[in-house]
mmCIF file of C-alpha atoms in Angstrom:
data_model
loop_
_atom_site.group_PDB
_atom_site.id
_atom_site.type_symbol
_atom_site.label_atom_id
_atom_site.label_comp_id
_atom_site.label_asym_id
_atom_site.label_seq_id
_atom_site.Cartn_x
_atom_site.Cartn_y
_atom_site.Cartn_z
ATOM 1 C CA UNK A 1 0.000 0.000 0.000
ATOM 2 C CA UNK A 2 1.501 3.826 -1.326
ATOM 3 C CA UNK A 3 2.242 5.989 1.849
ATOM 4 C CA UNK A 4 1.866 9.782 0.687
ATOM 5 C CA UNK A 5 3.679 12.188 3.141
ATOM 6 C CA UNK A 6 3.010 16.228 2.835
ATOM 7 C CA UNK A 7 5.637 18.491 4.060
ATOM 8 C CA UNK A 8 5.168 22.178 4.462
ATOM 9 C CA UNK A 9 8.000 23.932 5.905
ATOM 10 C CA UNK A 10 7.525 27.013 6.931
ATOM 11 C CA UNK A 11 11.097 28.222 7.310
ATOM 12 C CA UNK A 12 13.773 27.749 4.943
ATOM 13 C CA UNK A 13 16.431 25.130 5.669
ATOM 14 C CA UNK A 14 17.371 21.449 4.975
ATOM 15 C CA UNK A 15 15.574 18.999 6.859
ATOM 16 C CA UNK A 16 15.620 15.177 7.636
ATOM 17 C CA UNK A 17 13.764 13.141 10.347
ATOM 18 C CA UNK A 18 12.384 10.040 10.987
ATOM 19 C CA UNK A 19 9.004 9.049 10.758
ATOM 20 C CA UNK A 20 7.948 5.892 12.823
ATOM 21 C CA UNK A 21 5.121 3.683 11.502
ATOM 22 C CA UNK A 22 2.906 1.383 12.998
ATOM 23 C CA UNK A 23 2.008 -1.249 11.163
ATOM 24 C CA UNK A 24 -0.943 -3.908 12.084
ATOM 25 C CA UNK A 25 0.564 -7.525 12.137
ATOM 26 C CA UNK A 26 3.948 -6.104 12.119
ATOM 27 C CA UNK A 27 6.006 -6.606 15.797
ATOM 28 C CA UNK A 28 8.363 -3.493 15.311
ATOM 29 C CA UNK A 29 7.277 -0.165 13.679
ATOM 30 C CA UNK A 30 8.949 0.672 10.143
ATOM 31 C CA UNK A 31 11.238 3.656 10.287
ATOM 32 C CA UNK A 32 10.726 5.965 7.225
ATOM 33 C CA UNK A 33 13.696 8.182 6.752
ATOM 34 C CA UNK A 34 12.156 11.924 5.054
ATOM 35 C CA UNK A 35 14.536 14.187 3.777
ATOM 36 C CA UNK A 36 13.788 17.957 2.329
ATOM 37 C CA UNK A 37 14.429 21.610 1.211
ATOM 38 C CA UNK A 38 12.455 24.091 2.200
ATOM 39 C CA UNK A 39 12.895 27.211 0.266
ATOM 40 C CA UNK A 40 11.454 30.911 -0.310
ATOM 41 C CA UNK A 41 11.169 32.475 -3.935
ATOM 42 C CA UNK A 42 13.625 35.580 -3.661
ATOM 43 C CA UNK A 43 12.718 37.772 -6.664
ATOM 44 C CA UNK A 44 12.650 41.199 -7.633
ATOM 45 C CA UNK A 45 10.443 42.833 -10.768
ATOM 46 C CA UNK A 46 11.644 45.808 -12.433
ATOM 47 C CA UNK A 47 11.184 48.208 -15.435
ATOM 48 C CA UNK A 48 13.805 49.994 -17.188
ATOM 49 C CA UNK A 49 12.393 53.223 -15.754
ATOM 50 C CA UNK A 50 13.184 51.914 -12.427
ATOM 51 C CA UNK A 51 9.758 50.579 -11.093
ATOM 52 C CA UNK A 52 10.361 47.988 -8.523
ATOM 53 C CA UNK A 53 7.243 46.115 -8.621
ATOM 54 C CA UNK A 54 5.181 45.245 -5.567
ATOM 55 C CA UNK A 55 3.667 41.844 -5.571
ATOM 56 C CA UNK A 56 0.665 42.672 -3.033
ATOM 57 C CA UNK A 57 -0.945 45.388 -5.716
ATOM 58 C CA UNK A 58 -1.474 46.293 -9.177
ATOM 59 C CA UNK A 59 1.633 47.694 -10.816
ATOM 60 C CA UNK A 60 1.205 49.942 -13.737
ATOM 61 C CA UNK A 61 3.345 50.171 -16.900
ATOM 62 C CA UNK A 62 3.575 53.562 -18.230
ATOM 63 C CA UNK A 63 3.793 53.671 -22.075
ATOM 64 C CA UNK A 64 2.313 57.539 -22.493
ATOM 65 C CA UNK A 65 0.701 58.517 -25.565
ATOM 66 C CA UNK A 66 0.906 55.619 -28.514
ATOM 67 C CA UNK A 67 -0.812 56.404 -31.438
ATOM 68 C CA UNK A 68 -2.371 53.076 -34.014
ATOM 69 C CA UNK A 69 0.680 51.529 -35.724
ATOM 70 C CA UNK A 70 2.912 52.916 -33.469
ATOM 71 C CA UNK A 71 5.487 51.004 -31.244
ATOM 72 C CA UNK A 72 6.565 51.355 -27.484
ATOM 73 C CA UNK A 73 8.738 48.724 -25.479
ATOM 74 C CA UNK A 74 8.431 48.383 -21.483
ATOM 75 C CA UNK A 75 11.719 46.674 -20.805
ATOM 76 C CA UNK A 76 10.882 44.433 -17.541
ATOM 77 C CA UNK A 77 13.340 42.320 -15.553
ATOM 78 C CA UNK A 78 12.707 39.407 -13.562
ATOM 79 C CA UNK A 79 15.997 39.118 -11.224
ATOM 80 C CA UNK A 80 16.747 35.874 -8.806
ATOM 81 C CA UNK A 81 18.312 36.266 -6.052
ATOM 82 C CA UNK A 82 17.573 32.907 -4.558
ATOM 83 C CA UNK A 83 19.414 29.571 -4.597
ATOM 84 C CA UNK A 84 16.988 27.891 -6.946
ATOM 85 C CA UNK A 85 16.005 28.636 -10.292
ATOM 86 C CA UNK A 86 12.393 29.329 -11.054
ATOM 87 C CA UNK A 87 9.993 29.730 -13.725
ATOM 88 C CA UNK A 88 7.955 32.783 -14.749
ATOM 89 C CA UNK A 89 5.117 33.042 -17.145
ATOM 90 C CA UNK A 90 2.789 36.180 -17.996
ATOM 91 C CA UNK A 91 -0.886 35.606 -19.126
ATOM 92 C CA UNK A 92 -2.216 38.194 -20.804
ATOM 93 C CA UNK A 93 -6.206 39.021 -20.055
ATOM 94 C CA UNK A 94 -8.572 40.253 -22.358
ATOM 95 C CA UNK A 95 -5.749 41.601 -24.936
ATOM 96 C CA UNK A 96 -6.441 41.759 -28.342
ATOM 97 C CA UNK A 97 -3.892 39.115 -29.693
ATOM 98 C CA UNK A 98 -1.530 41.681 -31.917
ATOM 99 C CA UNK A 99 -1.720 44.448 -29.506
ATOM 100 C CA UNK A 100 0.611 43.844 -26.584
ATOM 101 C CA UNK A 101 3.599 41.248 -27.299
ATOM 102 C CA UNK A 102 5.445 39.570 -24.635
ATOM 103 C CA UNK A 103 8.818 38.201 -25.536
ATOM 104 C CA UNK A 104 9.084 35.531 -23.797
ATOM 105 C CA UNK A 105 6.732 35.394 -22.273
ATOM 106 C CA UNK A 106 7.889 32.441 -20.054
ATOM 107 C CA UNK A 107 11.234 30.864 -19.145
ATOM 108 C CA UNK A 108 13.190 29.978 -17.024
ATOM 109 C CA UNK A 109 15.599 32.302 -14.113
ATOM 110 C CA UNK A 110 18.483 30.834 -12.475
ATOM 111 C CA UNK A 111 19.922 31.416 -9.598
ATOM 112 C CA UNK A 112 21.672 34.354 -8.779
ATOM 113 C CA UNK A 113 20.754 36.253 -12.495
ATOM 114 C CA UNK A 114 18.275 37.652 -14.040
ATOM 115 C CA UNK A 115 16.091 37.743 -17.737
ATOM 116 C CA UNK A 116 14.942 40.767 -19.478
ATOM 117 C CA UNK A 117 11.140 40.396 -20.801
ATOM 118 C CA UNK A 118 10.205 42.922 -23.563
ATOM 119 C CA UNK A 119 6.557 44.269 -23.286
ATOM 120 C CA UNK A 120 5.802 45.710 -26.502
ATOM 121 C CA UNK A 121 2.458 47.399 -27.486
ATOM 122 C CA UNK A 122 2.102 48.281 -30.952
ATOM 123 C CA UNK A 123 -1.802 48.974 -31.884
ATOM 124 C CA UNK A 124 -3.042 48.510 -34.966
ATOM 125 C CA UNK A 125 -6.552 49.769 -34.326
ATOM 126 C CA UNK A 126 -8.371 51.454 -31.376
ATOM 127 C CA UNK A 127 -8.362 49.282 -28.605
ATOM 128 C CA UNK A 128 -9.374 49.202 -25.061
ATOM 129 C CA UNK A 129 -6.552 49.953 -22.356
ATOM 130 C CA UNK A 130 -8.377 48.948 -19.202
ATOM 131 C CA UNK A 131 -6.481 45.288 -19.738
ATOM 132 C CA UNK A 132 -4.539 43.664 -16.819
ATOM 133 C CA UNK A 133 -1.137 41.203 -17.538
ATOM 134 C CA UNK A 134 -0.058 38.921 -14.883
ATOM 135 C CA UNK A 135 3.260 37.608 -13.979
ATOM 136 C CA UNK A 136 3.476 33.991 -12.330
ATOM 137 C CA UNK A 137 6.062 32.846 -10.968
ATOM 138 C CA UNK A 138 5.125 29.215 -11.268
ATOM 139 C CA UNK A 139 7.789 26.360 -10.151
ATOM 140 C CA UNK A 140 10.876 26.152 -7.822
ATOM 141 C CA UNK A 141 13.597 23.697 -7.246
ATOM 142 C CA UNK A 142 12.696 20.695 -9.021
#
């Protein structure tokens, strides 16, 4: 029978105990050895301007005035300054598909560096502005 153990460390640090089993028919308990990492994303978001973005609200990328077939590029880096790589991705909501660009739009950040994510908006038509993006930051250590 699969045993399925859940560990949720809540501060960061290397960890290994012992868990001791009981088992029904069995004279002696079984020993199961559990090792871990638990870890904290340590990341920083910020534009070229110099907007250091702040996970708990809505951060707003100011591209001025940009006129239909005209083309402005939000520079935005992801940095890492933990000791596991992570992965990002940005879904864009309610965009119209040629309007805002992402590139790329996900990947990967090692430790200690960081990646440089163009935001480009380049309207062809009128469009609606009231449009949200949303960076994830989506997997740690694997």
């Amino acid at each position: 029978m699969p045993v399925e153990i859940t560990f949720k460390p809540k501060v960061e640090g290397h960890y290994n105990f012992n868990l001791v089993c009981n088992v029904k028919r069995k004279i002696k308990p079984i020993m199961i050895n559990v090792k871990g990492v638990g870890f904290n994303l340590h990341h920083r978001v910020e534009t070229d301007a110099g907007l250091v973005f702040d996970e708990k609200v809505t951060n707003v990328l100011e591209y001025g005035e940009v006129y239909i077939k005209m083309k402005k590029i939000q520079i935005v880096t992801i940095v890492n300054k933990g000791q596991f790589n992570f992965d990002y991705n940005f879904n864009r909501k309610d965009w119209p598909d040629d309007t805002l660009k992402i590139k790329p739009d996900r990947g990967t950040v090692e430790s200690g560096k960081s990646k440089e994510v163009s935001v480009i908006l380049e309207p062809e038509d009128t469009f609606d502005i009231n449009s949200n993006i949303e960076l994830e930051i989506v997997s740690g250590p694997k």
